[in-house]
mmCIF file of C-alpha atoms and ligand atoms in Angstrom:
data_model
loop_
_atom_site.group_PDB
_atom_site.id
_atom_site.type_symbol
_atom_site.label_atom_id
_atom_site.label_comp_id
_atom_site.label_asym_id
_atom_site.label_seq_id
_atom_site.Cartn_x
_atom_site.Cartn_y
_atom_site.Cartn_z
ATOM 1 C CA MET A 8 8.085 -39.235 2.828
ATOM 2 C CA PRO A 9 5.555 -36.990 0.127
ATOM 3 C CA ASN A 10 3.904 -40.399 -2.014
ATOM 4 C CA LYS A 11 3.084 -41.853 1.317
ATOM 5 C CA ARG A 12 -0.160 -41.654 3.024
ATOM 6 C CA LEU A 13 1.354 -41.241 7.015
ATOM 7 C CA SER A 14 0.274 -43.265 9.869
ATOM 8 C CA VAL A 15 -1.755 -41.419 12.068
ATOM 9 C CA VAL A 16 -2.580 -42.524 15.543
ATOM 10 C CA VAL A 17 -5.795 -40.198 16.887
ATOM 11 C CA THR A 18 -5.665 -40.817 21.194
ATOM 12 C CA ARG A 19 -9.288 -38.943 21.996
ATOM 13 C CA ARG A 20 -13.020 -38.296 19.988
ATOM 14 C CA LEU A 21 -12.591 -35.662 18.070
ATOM 15 C CA PRO A 22 -15.060 -33.216 16.261
ATOM 16 C CA ASP A 23 -16.330 -34.193 13.004
ATOM 17 C CA ALA A 24 -14.870 -31.637 11.061
ATOM 18 C CA VAL A 25 -11.674 -32.132 12.228
ATOM 19 C CA GLU A 26 -11.400 -36.382 12.029
ATOM 20 C CA THR A 27 -13.412 -35.925 8.605
ATOM 21 C CA ARG A 28 -10.315 -33.324 7.211
ATOM 22 C CA MET A 29 -7.365 -36.219 9.081
ATOM 23 C CA SER A 30 -9.877 -39.339 6.959
ATOM 24 C CA GLU A 31 -9.343 -37.048 3.762
ATOM 25 C CA LEU A 32 -5.726 -36.104 4.323
ATOM 26 C CA PHE A 33 -3.630 -39.198 6.836
ATOM 27 C CA ASP A 34 -4.171 -42.799 7.149
ATOM 28 C CA VAL A 35 -5.641 -41.991 9.950
ATOM 29 C CA THR A 36 -6.735 -44.408 13.040
ATOM 30 C CA LEU A 37 -9.526 -42.378 14.951
ATOM 31 C CA ARG A 38 -10.565 -43.815 18.236
ATOM 32 C CA GLN A 39 -14.094 -44.752 18.758
ATOM 33 C CA THR A 40 -14.556 -44.496 21.926
ATOM 34 C CA ASP A 41 -14.314 -41.451 24.028
ATOM 35 C CA ALA A 42 -12.453 -42.319 26.953
ATOM 36 C CA PRO A 43 -8.420 -41.987 27.304
ATOM 37 C CA MET A 44 -5.958 -44.993 25.658
ATOM 38 C CA THR A 45 -4.691 -47.866 27.761
ATOM 39 C CA ARG A 46 -1.311 -47.341 28.548
ATOM 40 C CA GLU A 47 -1.075 -51.335 26.349
ATOM 41 C CA GLU A 48 -3.559 -48.728 23.743
ATOM 42 C CA LEU A 49 -0.843 -45.610 23.578
ATOM 43 C CA THR A 50 2.330 -48.821 23.610
ATOM 44 C CA ASP A 51 0.662 -49.939 20.677
ATOM 45 C CA ALA A 52 0.099 -46.873 18.997
ATOM 46 C CA ILE A 53 3.224 -45.484 18.994
ATOM 47 C CA ARG A 54 5.239 -48.480 17.403
ATOM 48 C CA ARG A 55 2.604 -49.057 14.787
ATOM 49 C CA SER A 56 2.399 -45.485 13.961
ATOM 50 C CA ASP A 57 4.846 -42.573 11.834
ATOM 51 C CA VAL A 58 2.505 -39.719 14.041
ATOM 52 C CA LEU A 59 0.763 -40.063 17.269
ATOM 53 C CA VAL A 60 -1.651 -37.453 18.151
ATOM 54 C CA PRO A 61 -2.531 -37.516 22.522
ATOM 55 C CA THR A 62 -3.941 -35.721 24.191
ATOM 56 C CA ILE A 63 -3.038 -33.831 28.219
ATOM 57 C CA THR A 64 -4.934 -37.416 28.966
ATOM 58 C CA ASP A 65 -2.228 -39.561 27.537
ATOM 59 C CA GLN A 66 1.121 -39.459 29.349
ATOM 60 C CA ILE A 67 3.584 -39.791 26.424
ATOM 61 C CA ASP A 68 6.941 -40.505 28.649
ATOM 62 C CA SER A 69 10.778 -41.982 28.299
ATOM 63 C CA SER A 70 9.259 -45.385 29.204
ATOM 64 C CA LEU A 71 6.636 -45.145 26.681
ATOM 65 C CA LEU A 72 8.980 -43.745 24.278
ATOM 66 C CA SER A 73 11.099 -45.860 24.763
ATOM 67 C CA GLN A 74 9.035 -48.711 22.949
ATOM 68 C CA ALA A 75 8.443 -46.795 20.264
ATOM 69 C CA GLY A 76 8.960 -47.782 16.709
ATOM 70 C CA ASP A 77 11.697 -46.239 13.978
ATOM 71 C CA GLN A 78 9.300 -45.026 12.735
ATOM 72 C CA LEU A 79 7.500 -42.207 14.735
ATOM 73 C CA LYS A 80 9.106 -38.639 14.184
ATOM 74 C CA LEU A 81 5.909 -36.865 15.336
ATOM 75 C CA ILE A 82 3.945 -36.346 18.205
ATOM 76 C CA ALA A 83 0.904 -33.597 17.300
ATOM 77 C CA ASN A 84 0.441 -32.782 20.521
ATOM 78 C CA PHE A 85 -3.814 -31.889 20.513
ATOM 79 C CA GLY A 86 -3.013 -29.147 23.063
ATOM 80 C CA ALA A 87 -0.765 -26.209 23.924
ATOM 81 C CA GLY A 88 0.725 -27.107 27.185
ATOM 82 C CA VAL A 89 3.011 -30.422 26.298
ATOM 83 C CA ASP A 90 4.112 -31.195 30.217
ATOM 84 C CA ASN A 91 2.552 -34.461 29.396
ATOM 85 C CA ILE A 92 5.279 -35.609 26.613
ATOM 86 C CA ASP A 93 8.323 -36.188 27.415
ATOM 87 C CA VAL A 94 10.358 -33.509 24.697
ATOM 88 C CA HIS A 95 13.686 -34.044 25.647
ATOM 89 C CA THR A 96 13.737 -37.807 25.308
ATOM 90 C CA ALA A 97 11.056 -37.337 22.062
ATOM 91 C CA ARG A 98 14.721 -35.385 21.095
ATOM 92 C CA GLN A 99 17.140 -37.766 21.599
ATOM 93 C CA ARG A 100 14.868 -40.476 19.935
ATOM 94 C CA GLY A 101 14.265 -37.498 16.784
ATOM 95 C CA ILE A 102 10.650 -37.391 16.936
ATOM 96 C CA LEU A 103 9.708 -33.869 17.175
ATOM 97 C CA VAL A 104 7.077 -32.619 19.394
ATOM 98 C CA SER A 105 4.412 -29.553 18.075
ATOM 99 C CA ASN A 106 1.786 -27.520 19.982
ATOM 100 C CA THR A 107 -1.389 -26.562 19.174
ATOM 101 C CA PRO A 108 -1.021 -23.005 20.614
ATOM 102 C CA GLY A 109 -2.239 -19.659 20.568
ATOM 103 C CA VAL A 110 -6.084 -20.893 19.613
ATOM 104 C CA LEU A 111 -7.258 -21.574 23.141
ATOM 105 C CA THR A 112 -5.291 -18.655 24.273
ATOM 106 C CA GLU A 113 -9.066 -16.150 24.936
ATOM 107 C CA ASP A 114 -10.903 -18.413 25.620
ATOM 108 C CA THR A 115 -9.172 -19.668 28.761
ATOM 109 C CA ALA A 116 -9.080 -16.196 29.216
ATOM 110 C CA ASP A 117 -13.159 -16.050 29.297
ATOM 111 C CA MET A 118 -12.747 -18.641 32.074
ATOM 112 C CA THR A 119 -10.021 -16.981 34.289
ATOM 113 C CA LEU A 120 -12.137 -13.813 34.542
ATOM 114 C CA ALA A 121 -15.918 -15.858 34.970
ATOM 115 C CA LEU A 122 -13.783 -18.565 37.629
ATOM 116 C CA LEU A 123 -13.077 -15.269 39.455
ATOM 117 C CA LEU A 124 -16.170 -13.198 39.210
ATOM 118 C CA ALA A 125 -17.612 -16.195 40.020
ATOM 119 C CA VAL A 126 -16.025 -17.450 43.297
ATOM 120 C CA THR A 127 -15.923 -13.022 44.475
ATOM 121 C CA ARG A 128 -19.740 -12.908 42.769
ATOM 122 C CA LYS A 129 -20.438 -15.684 44.547
ATOM 123 C CA ILE A 130 -22.452 -16.281 41.449
ATOM 124 C CA PRO A 131 -22.853 -20.489 42.955
ATOM 125 C CA GLN A 132 -24.417 -19.883 46.083
ATOM 126 C CA GLY A 133 -26.991 -18.426 44.067
ATOM 127 C CA LEU A 134 -28.165 -20.915 41.178
ATOM 128 C CA ALA A 135 -27.936 -23.139 44.254
ATOM 129 C CA GLU A 136 -30.343 -20.923 45.812
ATOM 130 C CA MET A 137 -32.467 -21.180 42.430
ATOM 131 C CA GLN A 138 -31.991 -23.812 41.584
ATOM 132 C CA ALA A 139 -33.259 -25.806 44.949
ATOM 133 C CA ASP A 140 -36.369 -23.053 44.948
ATOM 134 C CA HIS A 141 -34.640 -21.727 47.988
ATOM 135 C CA TRP A 142 -34.584 -17.934 47.361
ATOM 136 C CA ARG A 143 -37.154 -15.208 48.878
ATOM 137 C CA GLY A 144 -36.747 -12.605 47.989
ATOM 138 C CA TRP A 145 -34.177 -9.591 47.081
ATOM 139 C CA SER A 146 -32.171 -8.458 50.566
ATOM 140 C CA PRO A 147 -30.866 -5.689 50.630
ATOM 141 C CA MET A 148 -27.959 -7.974 52.133
ATOM 142 C CA ALA A 149 -28.063 -10.869 50.768
ATOM 143 C CA HIS A 150 -24.886 -12.383 48.794
ATOM 144 C CA LEU A 151 -22.343 -9.492 49.523
ATOM 145 C CA GLY A 152 -19.150 -10.856 47.289
ATOM 146 C CA SER A 153 -16.729 -8.514 47.141
ATOM 147 C CA ARG A 154 -16.122 -5.590 44.254
ATOM 148 C CA ILE A 155 -13.505 -7.006 40.957
ATOM 149 C CA GLY A 156 -12.699 -3.054 39.395
ATOM 150 C CA GLY A 157 -10.409 -1.518 41.327
ATOM 151 C CA LYS A 158 -8.925 -4.315 42.398
ATOM 152 C CA ARG A 159 -5.612 -5.749 42.766
ATOM 153 C CA LEU A 160 -4.739 -8.767 39.822
ATOM 154 C CA GLY A 161 -0.928 -10.156 40.062
ATOM 155 C CA ILE A 162 -0.109 -12.487 36.814
ATOM 156 C CA LEU A 163 1.705 -15.106 37.122
ATOM 157 C CA GLY A 164 2.897 -16.753 33.552
ATOM 158 C CA MET A 165 2.909 -13.607 31.201
ATOM 159 C CA GLY A 166 2.769 -15.401 28.311
ATOM 160 C CA ARG A 167 0.152 -15.613 25.219
ATOM 161 C CA ILE A 168 -2.786 -16.237 27.870
ATOM 162 C CA GLY A 169 -2.054 -14.728 30.183
ATOM 163 C CA GLN A 170 -1.905 -10.951 27.741
ATOM 164 C CA ALA A 171 -5.262 -11.949 27.215
ATOM 165 C CA VAL A 172 -6.176 -11.901 30.872
ATOM 166 C CA ALA A 173 -4.770 -8.394 31.614
ATOM 167 C CA ARG A 174 -6.064 -7.304 28.412
ATOM 168 C CA ARG A 175 -9.302 -8.607 30.020
ATOM 169 C CA ALA A 176 -9.242 -7.253 33.704
ATOM 170 C CA GLN A 177 -8.641 -4.369 32.043
ATOM 171 C CA ALA A 178 -11.692 -3.121 31.129
ATOM 172 C CA PHE A 179 -13.239 -4.709 33.854
ATOM 173 C CA GLY A 180 -10.941 -1.823 36.261
ATOM 174 C CA MET A 181 -8.568 -4.320 37.517
ATOM 175 C CA GLN A 182 -5.398 -2.759 38.236
ATOM 176 C CA VAL A 183 -2.795 -5.122 36.415
ATOM 177 C CA HIS A 184 0.746 -6.656 37.938
ATOM 178 C CA TYR A 185 3.248 -9.486 36.893
ATOM 179 C CA HIS A 186 5.676 -11.234 36.940
ATOM 180 C CA ASN A 187 7.336 -13.389 34.760
ATOM 181 C CA ARG A 188 10.010 -15.497 33.499
ATOM 182 C CA ARG A 189 11.858 -12.058 31.798
ATOM 183 C CA ARG A 190 9.939 -9.071 31.760
ATOM 184 C CA LEU A 191 7.597 -7.477 28.874
ATOM 185 C CA ARG A 192 8.999 -5.393 26.831
ATOM 186 C CA PRO A 193 8.261 -1.572 27.886
ATOM 187 C CA GLU A 194 5.237 -1.600 24.431
ATOM 188 C CA VAL A 195 3.218 -4.155 25.474
ATOM 189 C CA GLU A 196 3.246 -3.071 29.336
ATOM 190 C CA GLU A 197 2.424 0.094 28.217
ATOM 191 C CA VAL A 198 -0.651 -0.940 26.313
ATOM 192 C CA LEU A 199 -1.509 -3.641 28.822
ATOM 193 C CA ASP A 200 -0.356 -0.791 31.840
ATOM 194 C CA ALA A 201 0.850 -4.034 33.561
ATOM 195 C CA THR A 202 3.891 -3.375 36.267
ATOM 196 C CA TYR A 203 6.479 -6.290 36.021
ATOM 197 C CA TRP A 204 7.097 -7.683 40.232
ATOM 198 C CA GLU A 205 10.186 -8.571 39.783
ATOM 199 C CA SER A 206 9.657 -11.080 43.222
ATOM 200 C CA LEU A 207 7.645 -13.311 43.382
ATOM 201 C CA ASP A 208 7.077 -13.299 47.427
ATOM 202 C CA GLN A 209 6.432 -9.810 46.951
ATOM 203 C CA MET A 210 3.915 -9.384 44.501
ATOM 204 C CA ILE A 211 1.792 -12.586 45.894
ATOM 205 C CA ALA A 212 2.054 -10.446 49.547
ATOM 206 C CA ARG A 213 -0.153 -7.211 48.362
ATOM 207 C CA MET A 214 -1.997 -8.592 45.168
ATOM 208 C CA ASP A 215 -6.068 -9.253 45.600
ATOM 209 C CA VAL A 216 -6.266 -11.586 42.960
ATOM 210 C CA ILE A 217 -3.474 -14.263 41.575
ATOM 211 C CA SER A 218 -4.765 -16.113 38.361
ATOM 212 C CA VAL A 219 -2.036 -18.967 37.607
ATOM 213 C CA ASN A 220 -1.183 -18.255 33.952
ATOM 214 C CA CYS A 221 2.875 -20.215 33.226
ATOM 215 C CA PRO A 222 2.386 -22.925 32.595
ATOM 216 C CA HIS A 223 3.692 -26.160 33.564
ATOM 217 C CA THR A 224 7.724 -27.160 34.107
ATOM 218 C CA PRO A 225 10.182 -28.355 36.464
ATOM 219 C CA SER A 226 10.656 -24.676 37.529
ATOM 220 C CA THR A 227 7.081 -23.831 37.935
ATOM 221 C CA PHE A 228 6.085 -27.612 40.004
ATOM 222 C CA HIS A 229 5.003 -25.713 43.038
ATOM 223 C CA LEU A 230 5.656 -22.242 42.562
ATOM 224 C CA LEU A 231 3.148 -21.872 44.911
ATOM 225 C CA ASN A 232 4.603 -23.480 48.087
ATOM 226 C CA ALA A 233 3.332 -23.569 51.484
ATOM 227 C CA ARG A 234 5.139 -20.687 51.950
ATOM 228 C CA ARG A 235 4.288 -18.456 49.185
ATOM 229 C CA LEU A 236 0.802 -19.170 49.941
ATOM 230 C CA LYS A 237 1.104 -17.648 54.437
ATOM 231 C CA LEU A 238 2.432 -14.892 51.777
ATOM 232 C CA LEU A 239 -0.974 -14.097 50.720
ATOM 233 C CA LYS A 240 -3.793 -11.579 51.950
ATOM 234 C CA PRO A 241 -6.851 -13.229 54.013
ATOM 235 C CA SER A 242 -9.007 -11.226 51.275
ATOM 236 C CA ALA A 243 -6.566 -12.359 48.374
ATOM 237 C CA VAL A 244 -8.792 -15.052 45.945
ATOM 238 C CA ILE A 245 -6.113 -17.366 43.295
ATOM 239 C CA VAL A 246 -8.018 -18.562 39.928
ATOM 240 C CA ASN A 247 -5.826 -21.164 38.329
ATOM 241 C CA THR A 248 -7.099 -21.785 34.743
ATOM 242 C CA SER A 249 -3.157 -23.211 33.255
ATOM 243 C CA ARG A 250 -2.020 -26.183 35.391
ATOM 244 C CA GLY A 251 -2.595 -27.998 38.715
ATOM 245 C CA GLU A 252 0.715 -28.773 39.524
ATOM 246 C CA VAL A 253 1.978 -25.386 39.547
ATOM 247 C CA ILE A 254 -0.316 -24.463 42.888
ATOM 248 C CA ASP A 255 0.246 -27.183 46.809
ATOM 249 C CA GLU A 256 -3.013 -28.130 46.392
ATOM 250 C CA ASN A 257 -2.607 -29.955 50.323
ATOM 251 C CA ALA A 258 -1.062 -26.183 51.408
ATOM 252 C CA LEU A 259 -3.789 -24.438 49.441
ATOM 253 C CA THR A 260 -7.074 -26.254 51.019
ATOM 254 C CA ARG A 261 -4.806 -26.205 54.174
ATOM 255 C CA GLY A 262 -5.207 -22.295 53.369
ATOM 256 C CA LEU A 263 -8.232 -22.247 52.529
ATOM 257 C CA ARG A 264 -10.047 -24.134 55.238
ATOM 258 C CA ALA A 265 -7.314 -21.737 58.052
ATOM 259 C CA GLY A 266 -8.989 -18.391 56.630
ATOM 260 C CA GLU A 267 -5.651 -17.577 55.223
ATOM 261 C CA ILE A 268 -7.154 -17.310 51.635
ATOM 262 C CA ALA A 269 -10.488 -15.545 50.763
ATOM 263 C CA GLY A 270 -12.152 -17.415 47.417
ATOM 264 C CA ALA A 271 -10.573 -20.572 44.766
ATOM 265 C CA GLY A 272 -10.996 -21.187 41.012
ATOM 266 C CA LEU A 273 -9.899 -24.245 39.794
ATOM 267 C CA ASP A 274 -10.209 -24.969 35.883
ATOM 268 C CA VAL A 275 -6.844 -27.673 37.184
ATOM 269 C CA PHE A 276 -6.210 -29.371 39.480
ATOM 270 C CA GLU A 277 -1.734 -30.808 40.941
ATOM 271 C CA HIS A 278 -3.983 -34.747 40.865
ATOM 272 C CA GLY A 279 -5.645 -34.829 37.247
ATOM 273 C CA HIS A 280 -9.390 -35.287 37.670
ATOM 274 C CA SER A 281 -8.289 -36.908 41.845
ATOM 275 C CA ILE A 282 -8.954 -34.024 44.253
ATOM 276 C CA ASN A 283 -8.095 -33.025 47.729
ATOM 277 C CA PRO A 284 -11.780 -33.895 48.489
ATOM 278 C CA ARG A 285 -11.639 -30.800 51.405
ATOM 279 C CA LEU A 286 -11.691 -28.559 48.512
ATOM 280 C CA ARG A 287 -15.056 -29.857 47.441
ATOM 281 C CA GLU A 288 -16.517 -29.057 51.024
ATOM 282 C CA LEU A 289 -15.122 -25.763 51.099
ATOM 283 C CA PRO A 290 -17.992 -22.667 49.733
ATOM 284 C CA ASN A 291 -15.419 -20.575 48.547
ATOM 285 C CA VAL A 292 -14.112 -22.216 46.440
ATOM 286 C CA VAL A 293 -14.927 -23.017 42.677
ATOM 287 C CA LEU A 294 -14.194 -25.657 41.451
ATOM 288 C CA LEU A 295 -13.836 -26.852 36.897
ATOM 289 C CA PRO A 296 -14.374 -29.626 35.361
ATOM 290 C CA HIS A 297 -10.769 -28.610 33.436
ATOM 291 C CA MET A 298 -12.602 -26.710 30.256
ATOM 292 C CA GLY A 299 -11.423 -23.306 30.837
ATOM 293 C CA SER A 300 -10.743 -23.957 26.710
ATOM 294 C CA ALA A 301 -13.720 -26.485 25.710
ATOM 295 C CA THR A 302 -15.138 -24.274 22.974
ATOM 296 C CA LEU A 303 -15.460 -25.819 19.891
ATOM 297 C CA GLU A 304 -14.354 -22.924 18.069
ATOM 298 C CA GLY A 305 -11.501 -23.431 19.523
ATOM 299 C CA ARG A 306 -11.594 -27.618 19.182
ATOM 300 C CA VAL A 307 -11.550 -27.157 16.008
ATOM 301 C CA GLU A 308 -8.575 -24.110 15.304
ATOM 302 C CA MET A 309 -7.395 -26.808 17.552
ATOM 303 C CA GLY A 310 -7.731 -29.974 15.437
ATOM 304 C CA GLU A 311 -6.713 -27.469 11.889
ATOM 305 C CA LYS A 312 -3.615 -27.127 13.940
ATOM 306 C CA VAL A 313 -2.198 -30.035 14.185
ATOM 307 C CA ILE A 314 -3.120 -31.415 10.640
ATOM 308 C CA VAL A 315 -1.538 -28.516 10.015
ATOM 309 C CA ASN A 316 1.429 -29.418 11.449
ATOM 310 C CA ILE A 317 1.705 -33.258 10.833
ATOM 311 C CA LYS A 318 1.289 -32.000 7.291
ATOM 312 C CA THR A 319 3.286 -29.315 7.197
ATOM 313 C CA PHE A 320 5.800 -32.102 8.617
ATOM 314 C CA ALA A 321 4.336 -34.382 5.504
ATOM 315 C CA ASP A 322 5.865 -32.433 2.691
ATOM 316 C CA GLY A 323 9.839 -32.229 4.695
ATOM 317 C CA HIS A 324 9.643 -29.271 6.452
ATOM 318 C CA ARG A 325 9.711 -28.565 10.219
ATOM 319 C CA PRO A 326 5.749 -28.299 12.013
ATOM 320 C CA PRO A 327 5.471 -24.494 12.528
ATOM 321 C CA ASP A 328 4.264 -25.288 15.850
ATOM 322 C CA GLN A 329 7.069 -27.332 16.926
ATOM 323 C CA VAL A 330 7.726 -27.157 20.587
ATOM 324 C CA ILE A 331 12.008 -26.632 20.780
ATOM 325 C CA PRO A 332 13.298 -28.164 24.676
ATOM 326 C CA ALA A 333 14.980 -25.186 25.170
ATOM 327 C CA MET A 334 11.753 -23.346 25.330
ATOM 328 C CA LEU A 335 10.716 -25.392 28.270
HETATM 329 C C1 LIG B 531 -6.317 -28.973 26.928
HETATM 330 C C2 LIG B 531 -5.471 -27.363 27.359
HETATM 331 O O1 LIG B 531 -8.019 -28.736 26.282
HETATM 332 O O2 LIG B 531 -4.003 -26.946 25.761
HETATM 333 C C3 LIG B 531 -4.079 -27.093 27.043
HETATM 334 O O3 LIG B 531 -2.432 -26.755 27.598
HETATM 335 O O4 LIG B 531 -5.059 -27.306 29.243
HETATM 336 C C4 LIG B 531 -6.157 -27.832 27.614
HETATM 337 O O5 LIG B 531 -6.695 -26.554 27.369
HETATM 338 C C5 LIG B 531 -5.736 -29.617 27.293
HETATM 339 O O6 LIG B 531 -4.629 -29.344 27.213
HETATM 340 C C6 LIG B 531 -5.810 -30.799 25.013
HETATM 341 O O7 LIG B 531 -5.165 -32.021 25.726
#
């Protein structure tokens, strides 16, 4: 469709630079408020747009897709994870799906280490003490955390982000272990000095820290279920910057409360922003509002990727970041 400007609907506010560029290139409808679209607004959007740009806060499921207009040909997700989109149904309806991989890798890996240090070095407790003006001076036994250097880190999901976590963990002196659907090539394993575990159960039982870095798919849902969480050493810490659905959140909460798991750093939750309230009460848990990739640079680069995907499609080619259902 070279001569017609594509009609693009963006479901959330994006950085100015991204919105401006989109307005120059496309017949774009931008979001005026920083709130997710209602179901009605989303339905209206997919009925009238050629391209939809959703985010994780939009559920693009089969019932919504069944209402798409014939002109909807591309869902250019603003995000790397596509578990908010029914990619199989989209494909059956001839709608392509693209995402934004790569540009949020380093930021998310940074946040993984930040959460790990926050939990193990009790940073929130220190901050709370300072803010409450409760600090009465240094004491040799105050705020003792545990060292991450020398500890065993088990990375669950060794894709781009998992490997970026491994590089950082190496720099902190941790021993890197991983479980993945596929073993890495020997030369990559060697650079990361990473030990592969075919058995997730065996890896879990031996780690000091588990970092969840795999996507949420039907096969990773509750990968860390109640049975597996019981395998953890009581001194172990879990960090999750991927998707909450990979962990059984209630079982994790029970384990933390019972002292069977030493701590957790969680940026994502099983049910979006409705969090098990007991998690909030636990001193050994650091909670963040899904901000792993939240840097201005990252958001702009995500927007640029979305634009390249739409433009390439408009020029009659496959978007470079097309998501193929078989990849999931
Ligand atoms: C994004 C993410 O901020 O890209 C992802 O998969 O989890 C986040 O870091 C969010 O998904 C944007 O839609």
